[in-house]
Coordinates of C-alpha atoms in Angstrom, one line a residue:
M1 CA 0.0 0.0 0.0
A2 CA 1.5 3.3 -1.0
P3 CA 2.0 6.0 1.7
A4 CA -0.1 9.1 1.7
K5 CA 1.2 12.0 -0.3
G6 CA 3.4 14.4 1.7
R7 CA 4.1 11.9 4.5
V8 CA 7.6 10.5 5.4
V9 CA 7.6 6.8 6.3
G10 CA 10.4 5.3 8.3
V11 CA 11.5 1.8 7.9
A12 CA 11.7 0.0 11.3
P13 CA 13.2 -3.3 12.2
A14 CA 11.0 -6.3 12.8
G15 CA 8.9 -5.9 15.9
Y16 CA 9.4 -2.1 16.2
T17 CA 7.3 0.8 15.1
A18 CA 8.9 4.0 13.8
L19 CA 7.7 7.3 15.1
A20 CA 8.6 10.5 13.4
V21 CA 9.5 13.4 15.7
K22 CA 10.8 16.9 15.2
F23 CA 12.8 19.2 17.5
G24 CA 10.9 22.3 16.2
E25 CA 8.6 23.7 13.6
R26 CA 11.5 24.8 11.4
Q27 CA 13.2 21.4 11.2
R28 CA 12.6 19.8 7.8
S29 CA 13.8 16.2 8.3
P30 CA 12.3 14.2 11.1
H31 CA 14.1 12.0 13.6
W32 CA 12.8 8.4 14.0
L33 CA 12.1 6.8 17.4
L34 CA 11.8 3.0 17.4
V35 CA 9.2 1.8 19.9
K36 CA 7.8 -1.6 20.9
E37 CA 6.1 -3.2 23.9
H38 CA 8.6 -4.1 26.5
Q39 CA 8.5 -7.9 27.1
V40 CA 10.7 -9.8 29.5
R41 CA 10.6 -13.0 31.4
D42 CA 8.5 -13.1 34.5
G43 CA 10.2 -11.4 37.4
A44 CA 13.2 -10.4 35.4
D45 CA 12.4 -6.7 35.3
T46 CA 10.3 -5.4 38.2
A47 CA 11.0 -1.8 37.5
H48 CA 9.3 -1.9 34.1
P49 CA 6.2 -4.1 34.2
P50 CA 5.3 -5.8 31.0
G51 CA 2.1 -4.8 29.3
R52 CA 2.4 -1.2 30.5
T53 CA 6.0 -0.4 29.4
L54 CA 7.0 1.1 26.1
F55 CA 10.6 0.4 25.0
V56 CA 12.1 3.3 23.0
L57 CA 15.3 3.2 20.9
N58 CA 17.3 5.9 19.2
V59 CA 16.5 8.6 21.8
P60 CA 18.5 11.7 20.9
P61 CA 20.8 13.4 23.5
Y62 CA 18.7 16.5 23.8
C63 CA 15.5 14.5 24.6
N64 CA 15.3 13.9 28.4
A65 CA 12.8 12.1 30.6
D66 CA 10.5 15.1 30.9
S67 CA 10.4 15.6 27.1
L68 CA 9.5 11.9 26.6
S69 CA 6.8 12.1 29.3
R70 CA 5.2 15.1 27.6
L71 CA 5.5 13.5 24.2
F72 CA 3.7 10.3 25.2
S73 CA 1.2 11.9 27.6
R74 CA -1.3 12.2 24.8
C75 CA -1.5 8.4 24.8
G76 CA -2.4 8.1 28.4
R77 CA -1.1 9.0 31.9
V78 CA 2.6 8.3 32.1
Q79 CA 3.7 6.8 35.4
S80 CA 7.5 7.0 35.0
V81 CA 10.2 7.4 32.3
D82 CA 13.7 5.9 32.7
V83 CA 16.4 7.0 30.3
C84 CA 19.4 4.6 30.1
E85 CA 22.6 4.3 28.2
K86 CA 21.8 0.8 27.0
P87 CA 18.9 -1.7 27.5
V88 CA 19.5 -3.4 30.8
P89 CA 16.6 -5.1 32.7
G90 CA 16.7 -4.1 36.3
E91 CA 14.9 -4.1 39.6
K92 CA 13.2 -1.3 41.4
K93 CA 15.9 0.9 42.9
E94 CA 15.6 3.6 45.5
K95 CA 16.1 6.9 43.6
L96 CA 18.8 9.1 45.1
E97 CA 17.3 12.6 45.2
S98 CA 20.4 14.6 45.2
K99 CA 21.2 17.9 43.5
F100 CA 25.0 17.4 43.7
F101 CA 25.8 13.7 43.9
T102 CA 24.3 12.3 40.7
C103 CA 25.7 10.2 37.8
K104 CA 27.1 11.9 34.7
P105 CA 24.5 12.2 32.0
V106 CA 24.9 10.2 28.8
T107 CA 25.9 12.4 25.9
G108 CA 25.1 10.0 23.0
F109 CA 21.9 8.3 21.8
Q110 CA 20.0 6.4 24.5
V111 CA 17.2 4.1 25.2
A112 CA 14.1 4.7 27.4
Y113 CA 11.4 2.9 29.2
V114 CA 8.1 4.7 29.3
V115 CA 5.7 3.2 31.9
F116 CA 2.0 4.0 31.5
R117 CA -0.7 3.7 34.2
K118 CA -2.8 1.5 31.9
P119 CA -1.9 -1.0 29.2
A120 CA -3.9 1.0 26.6
G121 CA -1.2 3.6 26.6
V122 CA 1.3 1.3 24.9
Q123 CA -1.0 0.5 22.0
A124 CA -1.9 4.2 21.7
A125 CA 1.8 5.1 21.5
K126 CA 2.4 2.6 18.7
A127 CA -0.5 4.0 16.8
L128 CA 1.2 7.5 16.7
S129 CA 3.0 6.2 13.6
R130 CA -0.1 7.0 11.6
E131 CA 0.2 10.7 12.5
G132 CA 2.6 13.4 11.3
P133 CA 5.9 14.2 13.0
L134 CA 5.5 14.9 16.7
L135 CA 7.1 18.0 18.2
I136 CA 9.5 17.5 21.1
S137 CA 10.2 21.2 21.7
T138 CA 7.2 23.6 21.9
E139 CA 6.9 27.2 22.9
S140 CA 5.3 26.3 26.3
N141 CA 7.9 23.6 27.0
P142 CA 11.1 24.5 25.0
V143 CA 14.1 22.1 25.0
K144 CA 17.4 23.9 25.3
T145 CA 20.2 23.2 22.8
G146 CA 23.4 24.8 21.7
I147 CA 24.8 27.8 23.6
S148 CA 21.7 28.1 25.8
K149 CA 22.1 24.5 26.9
W150 CA 25.8 25.0 27.7
I151 CA 25.0 28.1 29.7
S152 CA 22.3 26.3 31.7
S153 CA 24.6 23.3 32.3
Y154 CA 27.4 25.6 33.5
A155 CA 25.0 27.5 35.8
A156 CA 23.7 24.2 37.2
S157 CA 27.3 23.0 37.9
V158 CA 28.1 25.9 40.2
V159 CA 27.8 24.6 43.7
D160 CA 26.0 26.5 46.4
R161 CA 27.9 25.9 49.7
E162 CA 24.9 26.3 52.0
E163 CA 22.8 23.8 50.0
L164 CA 25.7 21.3 49.7
K165 CA 26.3 21.5 53.5
A166 CA 22.6 21.1 54.2
E167 CA 22.4 18.0 52.0
V168 CA 25.6 16.4 53.4
D169 CA 24.4 17.0 57.0
A170 CA 21.0 15.5 56.3
Y171 CA 22.6 12.5 54.7
M172 CA 25.0 11.9 57.6
Q173 CA 22.1 12.2 60.1
N174 CA 20.2 9.6 58.2
Y175 CA 23.3 7.4 58.0
D176 CA 24.0 7.7 61.8
K177 CA 20.4 6.9 62.5
K178 CA 20.5 3.8 60.3
M179 CA 23.7 2.6 61.9
A180 CA 22.4 3.1 65.4
E181 CA 19.2 1.1 64.5
E182 CA 21.4 -1.7 63.1
E183 CA 23.6 -1.8 66.2
A184 CA 20.6 -1.8 68.5
K185 CA 19.1 -4.7 66.5
A186 CA 22.3 -6.7 66.5
A187 CA 22.7 -6.1 70.3
K188 CA 19.1 -7.3 70.8
E189 CA 19.6 -10.4 68.7
E190 CA 23.0 -11.3 70.2
G191 CA 22.8 -14.6 72.1
V192 CA 19.2 -15.3 71.1
P193 CA 18.8 -18.6 69.2
D194 CA 17.0 -18.7 65.9
E195 CA 14.2 -20.9 64.8
E196 CA 16.6 -23.9 64.4
G197 CA 18.2 -23.3 67.8
W198 CA 21.5 -21.9 66.4
V199 CA 23.1 -18.9 68.1
K200 CA 25.0 -16.4 66.0
V201 CA 28.5 -15.7 67.5
T202 CA 30.5 -12.8 66.3
R203 CA 34.2 -12.2 67.2
K204 CA 35.2 -8.8 68.5
G205 CA 38.8 -7.8 68.8
R206 CA 40.2 -6.9 72.2
K207 CA 42.1 -3.9 70.7
P208 CA 40.0 -2.4 68.0
G209 CA 42.1 -0.6 65.4
L210 CA 42.2 3.2 65.8
P211 CA 43.3 5.7 63.2
R212 CA 46.8 7.0 63.7
T213 CA 47.2 10.4 65.2
E214 CA 49.8 12.9 64.1
A215 CA 51.9 12.2 67.2
A216 CA 51.8 8.4 66.5
N217 CA 53.0 9.0 62.9
L218 CA 55.9 11.1 64.2
R219 CA 57.0 8.4 66.6
V220 CA 57.0 5.8 63.7
L221 CA 59.0 8.1 61.5
E222 CA 61.5 8.7 64.4
R223 CA 62.0 4.9 64.9
E224 CA 62.6 4.4 61.2
K225 CA 65.1 7.2 61.2
Q226 CA 67.0 5.7 64.1
K227 CA 67.2 2.3 62.4
R228 CA 68.7 3.9 59.3
A229 CA 71.2 5.8 61.4
R230 CA 72.5 2.7 63.1
K231 CA 73.0 0.9 59.7
E232 CA 74.9 3.9 58.3
L233 CA 77.2 4.3 61.3
L234 CA 78.2 0.6 61.1
N235 CA 80.0 1.2 57.7
F236 CA 80.0 4.9 57.2
Y237 CA 82.8 5.0 54.6
A238 CA 83.1 2.9 51.5
W239 CA 86.6 1.8 52.3
Q240 CA 85.4 0.6 55.7
H241 CA 82.9 -1.6 53.9
R242 CA 85.6 -3.0 51.6
E243 CA 88.0 -3.7 54.5
T244 CA 85.2 -5.6 56.3
K245 CA 84.7 -7.8 53.3
R246 CA 88.4 -8.5 52.9
E247 CA 88.7 -9.5 56.6
H248 CA 85.8 -11.8 56.2
I249 CA 87.2 -13.5 53.1
A250 CA 90.6 -13.9 54.8
Q251 CA 89.0 -15.6 57.8
L252 CA 87.2 -18.0 55.5
R253 CA 90.4 -18.9 53.7
K254 CA 92.3 -19.4 57.0
K255 CA 89.5 -21.7 58.3
F256 CA 89.6 -23.6 55.0
E257 CA 93.4 -24.3 55.2
E258 CA 93.0 -25.4 58.8
D259 CA 90.2 -27.8 57.9
K260 CA 92.4 -29.2 55.0
Q261 CA 95.3 -29.9 57.5
R262 CA 93.0 -31.5 60.0
I263 CA 91.5 -33.8 57.3
A264 CA 95.0 -34.8 56.1
L265 CA 96.1 -35.7 59.7
M266 CA 93.0 -37.8 60.3
R267 CA 93.6 -39.8 57.0
A268 CA 97.3 -40.4 58.0
Q269 CA 96.3 -41.7 61.4
R270 CA 93.9 -44.2 59.9
K271 CA 96.5 -45.6 57.4
F272 CA 96.9 -49.5 57.6
R273 CA 100.3 -50.6 59.1
P274 CA 100.6 -54.4 59.4
Y275 CA 104.2 -54.3 60.9

């Protein structure tokens, strides 16, 4: 069946549907997103439930999770969008909501998992191939590129000390609270047998290791210095070292000659004399 006049049709691999998208109204040639329903083995990917997840290939670098969420919101309510460097099935992970400690963004083409609230959203998204090119960047929700994107990225990279300190303090408070709860739980369970009657025994050192202080480091360095000084004073000059070697070799030769004479005397005494 011939395509309609004026429409651009993308060729998609088997199992995928090609969706034409444009960055703006002035863009002539569309970009093609390859989409299909995300299907995995049971329990292999708990973060992206099958039946409600749309797998998207060939996602351009300027298209982030918010852009994809707005793009596919016409197909149904979007629950979540995960943009990854490569397709990797994973489990549900606790998102680290941090402004400063985040992973570096991927600069090349990516893949995405769009999770809808209802399964009908996946079929509606695949049906978008019948429509014209979809706009990623609009006047109400523009996507920054070029110099404006570089400027915004640089502005976001400037660290506010007060915000950084507040985030670090909050993280350390949560960490200390978590460690205290684990220690209290371990102390409560210590010596208590489990369902099979076994008691968990842990070994604790008598002298737990402590970090070295500056004074302790100075004492270690002083001891090492004294050891080197004793070795240097033993043979301070090179000629002293040579004389020591000569004396040692002379003593070995003298002992060798004495041993030879002793062996010759012992052989002479054991000689057979019948008369």
